[in-house]
Coordinates of N, CA and C in Angstrom, one line a residue:
X1 N -48.6 27.9 29.2 CA -48.9 27.8 30.9 C -47.8 26.6 31.1
X2 N -47.5 27.1 32.5 CA -46.4 26.0 33.1 C -47.2 24.9 33.6
X3 N -46.3 23.9 34.1 CA -46.6 22.6 34.7 C -47.5 23.1 35.7
X4 N -46.4 23.8 36.4 CA -47.3 24.5 38.3 C -48.1 25.2 37.9
X5 N -48.5 26.2 37.1 CA -49.7 26.7 37.1 C -50.7 25.7 36.7
X6 N -50.6 24.8 35.7 CA -51.8 23.8 35.2 C -52.0 22.9 36.6
X7 N -51.1 22.6 37.2 CA -51.2 21.5 38.4 C -52.1 22.4 39.4
X8 N -51.9 23.7 39.7 CA -52.7 24.8 40.6 C -54.2 24.6 40.3
X9 N -54.2 24.8 38.7 CA -55.6 25.0 38.3 C -56.5 23.7 38.5
X10 N -55.6 22.6 38.4 CA -56.3 21.2 38.6 C -56.7 21.1 39.9
X11 N -56.1 21.2 40.8 CA -56.0 21.3 42.4 C -57.3 22.2 42.4
X12 N -57.2 23.3 42.2 CA -58.5 24.3 42.3 C -59.7 23.8 41.9
X13 N -59.6 23.1 40.7 CA -61.1 22.5 40.5 C -61.5 21.3 40.7
X14 N -60.4 20.5 41.5 CA -60.7 19.5 42.2 C -61.6 19.9 43.8
X15 N -60.8 20.8 44.5 CA -61.4 21.3 45.6 C -62.4 21.9 45.6
X16 N -62.9 22.7 44.3 CA -64.5 23.0 44.1 C -65.4 22.1 44.0
X17 N -65.0 20.9 43.2 CA -66.1 19.7 42.6 C -65.0 18.4 43.2
X18 N -65.3 18.0 44.2 CA -64.8 16.9 44.9 C -65.5 15.5 43.6
X19 N -64.1 14.4 43.4 CA -64.6 13.5 42.6 C -65.0 12.3 43.4
X20 N -65.9 11.9 43.4 CA -66.1 10.3 44.1 C -66.2 10.7 45.6
X21 N -66.7 11.9 45.8 CA -67.1 12.1 47.5 C -65.6 12.3 48.3
X22 N -64.5 12.3 47.3 CA -63.5 12.2 48.1 C -63.1 13.7 48.4
X23 N -62.4 14.0 49.2 CA -62.0 15.4 50.1 C -60.9 15.7 49.6
X24 N -60.9 17.1 49.3 CA -59.3 17.7 48.7 C -58.5 17.2 49.5
X25 N -58.2 17.2 50.8 CA -56.9 16.6 51.3 C -56.3 15.4 51.3
X26 N -57.8 14.7 50.8 CA -57.4 13.1 50.6 C -56.9 13.3 49.0
X27 N -57.4 13.8 48.2 CA -56.6 13.8 46.8 C -55.3 14.4 46.6
X28 N -54.8 15.2 47.9 CA -53.6 15.8 47.7 C -52.6 14.8 48.4
X29 N -53.1 14.1 49.4 CA -52.4 13.0 50.0 C -52.1 11.9 49.0
X30 N -53.1 11.5 48.0 CA -53.1 10.4 47.2 C -51.8 10.8 46.1
X31 N -51.8 12.0 45.8 CA -51.0 12.4 44.5 C -49.7 12.5 45.1
X32 N -49.4 13.0 46.0 CA -47.9 13.0 46.9 C -47.6 11.6 47.0
X33 N -48.3 10.6 47.9 CA -48.0 9.0 47.7 C -47.3 8.7 46.3
X34 N -48.3 8.9 45.3 CA -47.9 8.6 44.0 C -46.5 9.2 43.5
X35 N -46.3 10.1 43.6 CA -45.3 11.0 43.2 C -43.7 10.7 43.9
X36 N -44.0 10.3 45.1 CA -43.0 9.4 45.7 C -42.6 8.1 45.3
X37 N -43.5 7.6 45.0 CA -43.5 6.0 44.3 C -42.6 6.2 43.3
X38 N -43.2 7.1 42.2 CA -42.7 7.3 40.7 C -41.2 7.6 41.0
X39 N -40.8 8.5 41.6 CA -39.4 9.4 42.0 C -38.5 8.3 42.7
X40 N -38.7 7.4 43.4 CA -38.1 6.5 44.2 C -37.8 5.3 43.0
X41 N -38.9 5.2 42.7 CA -38.5 3.8 41.5 C -37.5 4.6 40.3
X42 N -37.5 5.8 40.1 CA -36.5 6.3 39.0 C -35.4 6.3 39.3
X43 N -34.9 7.0 40.7 CA -33.6 7.0 40.9 C -33.2 5.4 41.7
X44 N -33.9 4.7 42.1 CA -33.5 3.3 42.3 C -32.9 2.9 41.0
X45 N -33.8 3.1 40.0 CA -33.4 2.1 38.4 C -32.1 2.8 38.0
X46 N -31.8 4.3 37.8 CA -30.6 5.3 37.8 C -29.5 4.3 38.6
X47 N -29.9 4.6 39.9 CA -28.5 4.0 40.8 C -28.1 2.6 40.5
X48 N -29.1 1.7 40.0 CA -28.6 0.2 39.6 C -27.8 0.3 38.5
X49 N -28.1 1.0 37.6 CA -27.3 1.3 36.2 C -26.0 1.6 36.5
X50 N -25.8 2.7 37.5 CA -24.6 3.1 37.5 C -23.8 2.0 38.2
X51 N -24.7 1.6 39.4 CA -23.5 0.6 39.9 C -23.3 -0.6 39.2
X52 N -23.9 -1.0 38.0 CA -23.6 -2.0 37.4 C -22.3 -1.6 36.4
X53 N -22.2 -0.2 36.2 CA -21.3 0.3 35.4 C -19.9 0.2 36.1
X54 N -20.1 0.8 37.5 CA -19.0 0.7 38.5 C -18.3 -0.6 38.7
X55 N -19.2 -1.7 38.7 CA -18.8 -3.2 39.0 C -17.8 -3.7 37.7
X56 N -17.9 -3.0 36.4 CA -17.1 -3.4 35.4 C -15.8 -3.1 36.0
X57 N -14.7 -4.3 36.1 CA -13.3 -4.4 36.5 C -12.7 -4.0 35.2
X58 N -11.3 -3.5 35.7 CA -10.4 -3.5 34.8 C -9.7 -4.8 34.1
X59 N -9.4 -4.7 33.1 CA -8.5 -5.9 32.5 C -7.5 -6.5 33.5
X60 N -7.1 -7.7 33.5 CA -6.0 -8.2 34.0 C -5.3 -8.9 33.4
X61 N -3.8 -9.0 34.0 CA -3.0 -10.3 33.3 C -2.5 -9.5 31.9
X62 N -2.6 -8.0 31.9 CA -2.1 -7.4 30.7 C -0.6 -8.2 30.3
X63 N -0.6 -8.7 29.1 CA 0.7 -9.0 28.7 C 1.1 -8.7 27.7
X64 N 2.7 -8.5 27.0 CA 2.8 -8.3 25.7 C 3.8 -9.4 25.5
X65 N 3.3 -9.7 24.1 CA 4.1 -11.1 23.5 C 4.6 -10.5 22.2
X66 N 5.4 -11.5 21.4 CA 5.7 -11.6 20.1 C 6.3 -10.3 19.8
X67 N 7.2 -9.6 20.5 CA 7.5 -8.3 20.4 C 8.4 -8.3 19.0
X68 N 8.3 -7.6 18.2 CA 9.0 -7.7 17.1 C 9.8 -6.3 16.9
X69 N 10.2 -6.2 15.6 CA 11.0 -4.5 15.4 C 9.8 -3.6 15.3
X70 N 8.7 -3.9 14.7 CA 7.7 -3.0 14.3 C 6.6 -3.3 14.6
X71 N 6.5 -4.4 15.8 CA 5.1 -4.9 15.8 C 5.0 -5.5 17.2
X72 N 4.0 -5.5 17.8 CA 3.8 -6.4 19.1 C 2.4 -6.9 19.2
X73 N 2.2 -7.8 20.3 CA 0.8 -8.4 20.8 C 0.3 -8.2 21.8
X74 N -0.5 -7.4 22.2 CA -1.1 -7.3 23.5 C -2.3 -8.3 23.9
X75 N -2.2 -8.9 25.0 CA -3.0 -10.1 25.6 C -3.6 -9.6 26.8
X76 N -4.9 -9.8 27.5 CA -5.4 -9.8 28.7 C -6.7 -10.7 29.1
X77 N -7.1 -10.3 30.2 CA -8.0 -11.4 30.8 C -9.1 -10.4 31.3
X78 N -10.3 -11.0 31.4 CA -11.3 -10.1 31.9 C -12.1 -11.2 33.0
X79 N -12.5 -10.3 34.2 CA -13.4 -11.1 35.1 C -14.7 -12.1 34.4
X80 N -15.1 -13.1 34.7 CA -15.9 -14.1 34.4 C -17.4 -13.3 34.9
X81 N -18.5 -12.9 33.7 CA -19.6 -12.4 34.1 C -19.6 -10.9 33.8
X82 N -18.4 -10.1 33.6 CA -18.5 -9.0 33.1 C -19.1 -8.8 31.9
X83 N -20.2 -7.6 31.7 CA -20.5 -7.8 30.6 C -19.7 -7.0 29.6
X84 N -18.8 -7.5 29.2 CA -17.7 -6.9 27.8 C -18.4 -7.4 26.6
X85 N -18.0 -5.9 25.9 CA -18.9 -6.2 24.7 C -17.6 -5.7 23.5
X86 N -16.3 -5.2 24.1 CA -15.2 -4.7 23.3 C -14.1 -4.2 24.5
X87 N -13.3 -3.2 23.9 CA -12.0 -2.9 24.2 C -11.4 -1.7 23.6
X88 N -10.9 -1.0 24.5 CA -10.1 0.2 23.9 C -8.3 -0.2 24.9
X89 N -7.3 0.2 23.9 CA -5.8 0.4 24.1 C -5.6 1.8 23.6
X90 N -4.8 2.3 24.8 CA -4.0 3.4 24.8 C -2.6 3.1 24.3
X91 N -1.7 3.6 23.6 CA -0.6 3.3 23.2 C 0.1 4.6 23.4
X92 N 1.4 4.7 24.0 CA 2.0 6.0 24.1 C 3.6 5.6 24.4
X93 N 4.4 6.4 23.6 CA 5.9 6.1 23.6 C 6.1 6.9 24.7
X94 N 7.3 6.4 25.6 CA 7.7 6.8 26.7 C 8.3 8.1 26.6
X95 N 8.0 9.0 27.6 CA 8.3 10.5 27.8 C 7.7 11.2 26.5
X96 N 6.7 10.5 25.7 CA 6.2 11.7 24.9 C 4.5 11.6 24.9
X97 N 4.1 12.5 24.8 CA 2.9 12.9 25.3 C 1.5 12.3 24.2
X98 N 2.1 12.5 23.1 CA 0.9 12.2 21.9 C 0.8 10.5 22.1
X99 N -0.5 10.3 22.2 CA -1.2 8.8 22.1 C -1.7 8.3 20.9
X100 N -2.0 7.2 20.7 CA -2.6 6.2 20.0 C -3.6 5.5 20.5
X101 N -5.0 6.1 20.2 CA -6.2 5.2 20.8 C -6.7 3.9 19.8
X102 N -6.8 2.7 20.2 CA -7.5 1.9 19.6 C -8.6 1.5 20.2
X103 N -9.8 1.2 19.5 CA -11.0 0.6 20.2 C -11.7 -0.2 19.1
X104 N -12.3 -1.4 19.8 CA -13.2 -2.5 18.9 C -14.1 -2.6 19.9
X105 N -15.5 -2.6 19.1 CA -16.6 -3.4 20.0 C -17.2 -4.7 19.0
X106 N -18.1 -4.9 19.7 CA -19.1 -6.2 19.2 C -18.0 -7.1 19.2
X107 N -17.0 -7.7 19.8 CA -16.0 -8.5 19.8 C -15.8 -9.3 21.2
X108 N -15.4 -10.4 21.3 CA -15.1 -11.3 22.4 C -13.6 -11.3 22.4
X109 N -12.7 -11.0 21.5 CA -11.1 -11.1 21.6 C -10.6 -10.6 22.8
X110 N -9.5 -10.9 23.1 CA -8.9 -10.3 24.3 C -7.6 -10.2 23.7
X111 N -7.1 -9.8 22.5 CA -6.1 -9.9 22.3 C -5.8 -8.6 20.9
X112 N -4.7 -8.0 20.8 CA -4.8 -7.1 19.8 C -3.5 -6.7 19.1
X113 N -3.3 -6.6 17.9 CA -1.6 -6.7 17.5 C -1.4 -4.9 17.2
X114 N -0.4 -4.4 17.8 CA 0.1 -3.0 17.6 C 1.3 -3.0 16.5
X115 N 0.6 -2.4 15.2 CA 1.5 -2.2 14.2 C 2.1 -0.8 14.3
X116 N 3.0 -0.8 13.3 CA 3.8 0.5 13.0 C 4.5 1.0 14.0
X117 N 5.1 0.2 14.8 CA 6.2 0.7 16.1 C 7.3 0.9 15.4
X118 N 8.3 1.8 16.4 CA 9.6 2.1 15.9 C 10.4 0.9 16.6
X119 N 11.6 1.0 15.8 CA 12.5 -0.1 16.5 C 13.6 0.6 17.7
X120 N 13.7 -0.2 18.4 CA 14.6 0.5 19.8 C 13.8 1.4 20.6
X121 N 12.6 1.4 20.8 CA 11.8 2.5 21.5 C 10.6 1.9 22.6
X122 N 10.8 2.3 23.4 CA 9.8 2.2 24.6 C 8.6 2.8 24.6
X123 N 7.8 1.5 24.9 CA 5.9 2.1 24.7 C 5.3 1.6 26.1
X124 N 4.3 2.5 26.6 CA 3.6 2.2 27.5 C 1.8 1.9 27.2
X125 N 1.4 0.9 27.5 CA 0.2 0.4 27.2 C -1.0 0.5 28.2
X126 N -2.3 0.6 28.1 CA -3.0 0.9 28.9 C -4.5 0.0 28.1
X127 N -5.1 -0.9 29.0 CA -6.2 -1.6 28.4 C -7.4 -1.2 29.3
X128 N -8.6 -1.3 28.5 CA -10.1 -0.8 28.8 C -11.0 -1.7 28.3
X129 N -11.9 -2.4 29.5 CA -12.8 -3.3 29.0 C -14.2 -1.9 28.5
X130 N -14.7 -2.7 27.7 CA -16.3 -1.5 27.2 C -17.6 -2.5 27.4
X131 N -18.7 -1.8 28.2 CA -19.8 -2.6 28.0 C -20.7 -1.5 27.3
X132 N -22.1 -2.1 27.5 CA -22.9 -1.5 26.9 C -23.1 0.3 27.9
X133 N -23.0 0.0 29.1 CA -22.9 1.4 29.8 C -21.7 2.3 29.9
X134 N -20.6 2.0 29.3 CA -19.2 2.7 29.5 C -18.1 1.8 29.6
X135 N -17.0 2.5 29.7 CA -15.5 1.5 30.0 C -15.2 1.3 31.1
X136 N -14.4 0.7 31.6 CA -13.6 0.2 33.1 C -12.8 1.2 33.1
X137 N -12.3 1.0 34.5 CA -11.0 1.8 34.7 C -9.8 1.2 33.7
X138 N -8.6 2.0 33.3 CA -7.8 1.4 32.9 C -6.9 0.4 33.5
X139 N -6.3 -0.5 32.9 CA -5.4 -1.6 33.7 C -4.1 -0.7 34.0
X140 N -3.6 -1.4 34.8 CA -2.1 -1.2 35.0 C -1.5 -0.8 33.8
X141 N -0.3 0.1 33.8 CA 0.4 0.2 32.9 C 1.7 -0.8 32.6
X142 N 1.9 -1.1 31.4 CA 2.7 -2.0 30.8 C 3.7 -1.4 30.0
X143 N 4.8 -1.8 30.4 CA 6.2 -0.9 29.8 C 7.2 -1.9 28.9
X144 N 7.1 -1.7 27.5 CA 7.9 -2.7 26.6 C 8.8 -2.1 25.7
X145 N 9.7 -2.3 25.2 CA 10.8 -1.9 24.2 C 10.8 -2.7 23.1
X146 N 10.7 -2.1 21.9 CA 11.0 -3.0 20.9 C 12.3 -2.8 20.1
X147 N 12.9 -4.5 19.8 CA 14.6 -4.4 19.5 C 15.0 -3.5 18.4
X148 N 16.0 -3.9 18.1 CA 16.9 -3.2 17.2 C 16.9 -4.3 15.9
X149 N 16.8 -3.8 14.8 CA 16.8 -5.0 13.6 C 18.4 -5.7 13.8
X150 N 19.3 -5.2 14.1 CA 20.3 -6.0 14.3 C 20.4 -6.6 15.4
X151 N 19.5 -6.5 16.6 CA 19.6 -7.4 17.6 C 18.6 -8.6 17.2
X152 N 17.5 -8.3 16.5 CA 16.8 -9.3 16.1 C 17.2 -10.4 15.2
X153 N 18.0 -9.7 14.3 CA 18.8 -10.8 13.6 C 20.0 -11.5 14.5
X154 N 20.6 -10.9 15.2 CA 21.5 -11.5 16.0 C 21.1 -12.6 17.0
X155 N 19.8 -12.4 17.4 CA 19.1 -13.3 18.3 C 18.8 -14.5 17.8
X156 N 18.5 -14.5 16.3 CA 18.3 -15.8 15.4 C 19.7 -16.5 15.2
X157 N 19.5 -18.0 15.6 CA 20.6 -19.0 15.7 C 20.7 -19.3 13.7
X158 N 22.1 -19.5 13.5 CA 22.0 -19.9 12.0 C 21.4 -21.1 11.4
X159 N 20.8 -22.3 12.5 CA 20.0 -23.2 12.1 C 18.5 -23.0 12.2
X160 N 18.4 -22.0 12.7 CA 17.1 -21.2 13.1 C 16.1 -21.1 11.6
X161 N 15.2 -21.5 11.3 CA 14.4 -21.3 9.9 C 13.0 -21.1 10.3
X162 N 12.6 -20.1 10.0 CA 11.1 -19.9 10.2 C 10.1 -20.6 9.3
X163 N 8.8 -20.7 9.4 CA 8.1 -21.0 8.3 C 8.0 -20.1 7.2
X164 N 7.9 -18.8 7.5 CA 8.0 -17.6 6.4 C 9.5 -18.0 5.4
X165 N 10.2 -17.9 6.2 CA 11.7 -18.2 5.4 C 11.6 -19.4 4.5
X166 N 11.1 -20.4 5.1 CA 10.7 -21.7 4.1 C 10.1 -21.6 3.2
X167 N 9.0 -20.7 3.3 CA 8.2 -20.7 2.0 C 8.9 -19.7 0.9
X168 N 9.4 -18.9 1.7 CA 10.3 -17.9 0.7 C 11.2 -18.6 -0.3
X169 N 12.0 -19.5 0.5 CA 13.0 -20.3 -0.4 C 12.3 -21.2 -1.4
X170 N 11.5 -21.7 -0.7 CA 10.6 -22.6 -1.9 C 10.0 -21.8 -2.9
X171 N 9.7 -21.0 -2.9 CA 9.2 -19.9 -4.0 C 10.5 -19.6 -4.7
X172 N 11.3 -19.4 -4.3 CA 12.9 -18.7 -4.8 C 13.0 -20.3 -5.8
X173 N 13.0 -20.9 -5.2 CA 13.5 -22.3 -5.9 C 12.9 -22.6 -7.1
X174 N 11.7 -22.5 -6.6 CA 10.6 -22.8 -7.8 C 11.0 -21.8 -8.9
X175 N 11.1 -20.6 -8.8 CA 11.4 -19.7 -9.7 C 12.9 -19.9 -10.6
X176 N 13.5 -20.3 -9.9 CA 15.0 -20.6 -10.4 C 14.6 -21.7 -11.6
X177 N 14.2 -23.0 -11.2 CA 13.7 -24.1 -11.9 C 13.0 -23.7 -13.0
X178 N 12.1 -22.8 -13.0 CA 11.4 -22.2 -14.2 C 12.3 -21.7 -15.3
X179 N 13.2 -20.8 -14.7 CA 13.7 -20.1 -15.2 C 14.9 -20.6 -16.3
X180 N 15.5 -22.0 -15.4 CA 16.4 -22.7 -15.9 C 15.8 -23.7 -17.0
X181 N 14.6 -23.9 -17.0 CA 13.9 -24.7 -17.8 C 13.5 -23.9 -19.1
X182 N 13.3 -22.8 -19.3 CA 12.9 -22.2 -20.1 C 14.0 -21.7 -20.9
X183 N 15.4 -21.5 -20.3 CA 16.5 -21.3 -20.8 C 17.3 -22.5 -21.5
X184 N 17.0 -23.7 -20.9 CA 17.5 -25.0 -21.7 C 16.7 -25.2 -22.8
X185 N 15.4 -25.0 -22.9 CA 14.8 -25.1 -24.4 C 14.7 -24.3 -25.3
X186 N 15.0 -22.8 -24.9 CA 15.4 -21.9 -25.6 C 16.8 -22.1 -26.3
X187 N 17.6 -22.8 -25.6 CA 19.1 -23.1 -26.4 C 18.8 -24.4 -26.9
X188 N 17.8 -25.4 -27.0 CA 17.7 -26.7 -27.4 C 17.0 -26.1 -29.0
X189 N 16.2 -25.1 -28.9 CA 15.6 -24.8 -29.9 C 16.5 -23.9 -30.9
X190 N 17.5 -23.2 -30.6 CA 18.9 -22.4 -31.0 C 19.4 -23.8 -31.9
X191 N 19.9 -24.5 -31.1 CA 20.8 -26.1 -31.7 C 20.2 -26.4 -32.8
X192 N 18.6 -27.1 -32.4 CA 18.0 -27.6 -33.3 C 17.9 -26.8 -34.6
X193 N 17.8 -25.4 -34.7 CA 17.8 -24.7 -35.8 C 19.0 -24.3 -36.8
X194 N 20.2 -24.7 -35.7 CA 21.7 -24.7 -36.4 C 21.8 -25.8 -37.1
X195 N 21.4 -26.9 -36.5 CA 21.6 -28.2 -37.2 C 21.0 -28.1 -38.5
X196 N 19.5 -27.8 -38.3 CA 18.5 -28.0 -39.9 C 19.5 -27.2 -40.8
X197 N 19.6 -26.1 -40.5 CA 20.5 -24.9 -41.5 C 21.8 -25.6 -42.2
X198 N 22.4 -26.6 -41.2 CA 23.8 -26.8 -41.5 C 23.3 -27.7 -42.8
X199 N 22.4 -28.8 -42.4 CA 22.2 -29.9 -43.4 C 21.7 -29.3 -44.8
X200 N 20.7 -28.5 -44.7 CA 20.5 -27.7 -46.0 C 21.7 -27.2 -46.9
X201 N 22.6 -26.7 -46.1 CA 23.6 -26.0 -46.5 C 24.5 -27.4 -47.3
X202 N 24.5 -28.0 -46.5 CA 25.6 -29.2 -46.9 C 24.8 -30.0 -48.2
X203 N 23.6 -30.1 -48.1 CA 22.9 -30.3 -49.4 C 22.8 -30.0 -50.3
X204 N 23.0 -28.6 -50.5 CA 23.2 -27.6 -51.7 C 24.5 -27.7 -52.2
X205 N 25.4 -28.2 -51.2 CA 26.8 -28.0 -51.6 C 27.1 -28.8 -53.0
X206 N 26.6 -29.8 -53.5 CA 27.0 -30.4 -54.5 C 26.4 -29.6 -55.7
X207 N 25.3 -29.5 -55.6 CA 24.5 -28.4 -56.8 C 25.7 -27.4 -56.8
X208 N 25.8 -26.8 -56.1 CA 26.3 -25.4 -56.4 C 28.1 -25.7 -56.9
X209 N 28.4 -26.9 -56.9 CA 29.6 -26.9 -57.5 C 29.7 -27.6 -58.9
X210 N 28.5 -28.2 -58.9 CA 28.2 -28.6 -60.5 C 27.9 -27.2 -61.2
X211 N 27.0 -26.5 -60.6 CA 26.6 -25.0 -61.6 C 27.8 -24.2 -61.7
X212 N 28.9 -24.3 -61.0 CA 30.2 -23.6 -61.2 C 31.1 -24.2 -62.2
X213 N 30.8 -25.6 -61.9 CA 31.9 -26.3 -63.2 C 30.8 -26.1 -64.5
X214 N 29.8 -25.9 -64.5 CA 29.2 -25.9 -66.1 C 29.5 -24.3 -66.3
X215 N 29.2 -23.2 -65.6 CA 29.6 -21.9 -66.0 C 31.2 -21.7 -66.3
X216 N 31.7 -22.5 -65.6 CA 33.2 -22.4 -65.9 C 33.7 -22.9 -67.5
X217 N 33.1 -24.0 -67.7 CA 33.0 -24.7 -69.2 C 32.6 -23.7 -70.0
X218 N 31.4 -23.3 -69.8 CA 30.8 -22.5 -70.9 C 31.5 -20.8 -71.2
X219 N 32.5 -20.3 -70.2 CA 32.9 -19.2 -70.5 C 34.6 -19.6 -70.9
X220 N 34.7 -21.0 -71.2 CA 36.0 -20.8 -71.4 C 36.4 -20.4 -72.9
X221 N 37.5 -20.4 -73.5 CA 37.7 -20.2 -75.2 C 37.3 -21.0 -76.1
X222 N 36.7 -20.9 -77.2 CA 35.9 -21.9 -78.0 C 37.0 -22.5 -79.2
X223 N 37.3 -23.9 -79.2 CA 38.2 -24.4 -79.9 C 37.7 -24.5 -81.5
X224 N 38.9 -24.5 -82.8 CA 38.3 -24.7 -83.9 C 38.0 -26.0 -84.1
X225 N 37.0 -26.1 -85.3 CA 36.3 -27.4 -85.5 C 37.4 -28.5 -85.6
X226 N 38.7 -28.3 -86.3 CA 39.4 -28.8 -86.6 C 40.5 -29.5 -85.6
X227 N 40.5 -28.8 -84.6 CA 41.1 -29.0 -83.2 C 42.1 -27.8 -83.0
X228 N 42.2 -27.0 -83.9 CA 43.1 -26.1 -83.6 C 42.3 -24.7 -83.1
X229 N 43.0 -23.7 -82.7 CA 42.8 -22.6 -81.9 C 42.5 -21.7 -82.9
X230 N 41.3 -20.9 -83.1 CA 41.3 -19.7 -83.9 C 42.3 -18.2 -83.7
X231 N 42.9 -18.4 -84.7 CA 44.0 -17.2 -84.7 C 43.6 -15.7 -85.7
X232 N 43.6 -14.9 -85.3 CA 43.1 -13.8 -86.1 C 44.2 -13.6 -87.1
X233 N 43.9 -13.3 -88.4 CA 45.0 -12.8 -89.4 C 45.6 -11.8 -89.1
X234 N 47.0 -11.8 -89.6 CA 47.7 -10.4 -89.3 C 47.5 -9.6 -90.7

C-alpha cells in the first residue's frame, strides 16, 4: 500500500470517527501546518549546509619555493575561521593534459613537497582546501619551471658548501682514516712477522755451520793408524 493511499484511509477513518471532538477540517488544517513546519525546517537546514560549503574560500598566496631539479615545495594560506581539514593539489606539465592529483586530509599543514619532477620543465599548480562538506574552489594557477642540472651546479659559488655536502665530506674522511689505519696495522704485522722470522733464521745459522762441519769430517778419507794413508796392494 502506498503512502498516499494509507493517508487517505487514515483521513477517512478520522472523518467518520472524530477524535476528541475535533472536526475533520480542523484535523486537516493541523496536519497541513505541521507538514509545512517540518519541510521548512528541512530546507532551511540544507540551505545552511550548502551556504557553509560555499563560504569555504580558495587558498591564498600560493607560492613555489625551494625549486630543485627534481622537486619543489608548494606553500599557501587559508582564511582564519575556515573549517579546513585537508588540501588537494593538482600538478600538470604545461601543454600536457595529464594531471597529477595529491590529496591529504586530517592535517593542518599548509605546504607540500612535489617529488619526481623533470628538469627544465614548466609546471602548473592549483591548490584547494577541503572541509567536511567538500572542497573549495581552486586557487589561481601558479606556473614555475625546474632548472637544468648544469644550471643548478653553475648557480652554486665555489665557496658554497651545504650542510649535506659537509656531512658527506665528513663521512668520507672518516672512512679514509679507517682504511689508512687498517693498512698501517697490517703493514706493522707483516714487518713484525718478518723480523721474527729473520731472528729465528739468524739464531739457527751457527748450529747449521757446526752440523755442516761435522758432516764433512765424517765423510773425509780415514787415515792409517801409523799416520800413513791406506794404499791398496798392486
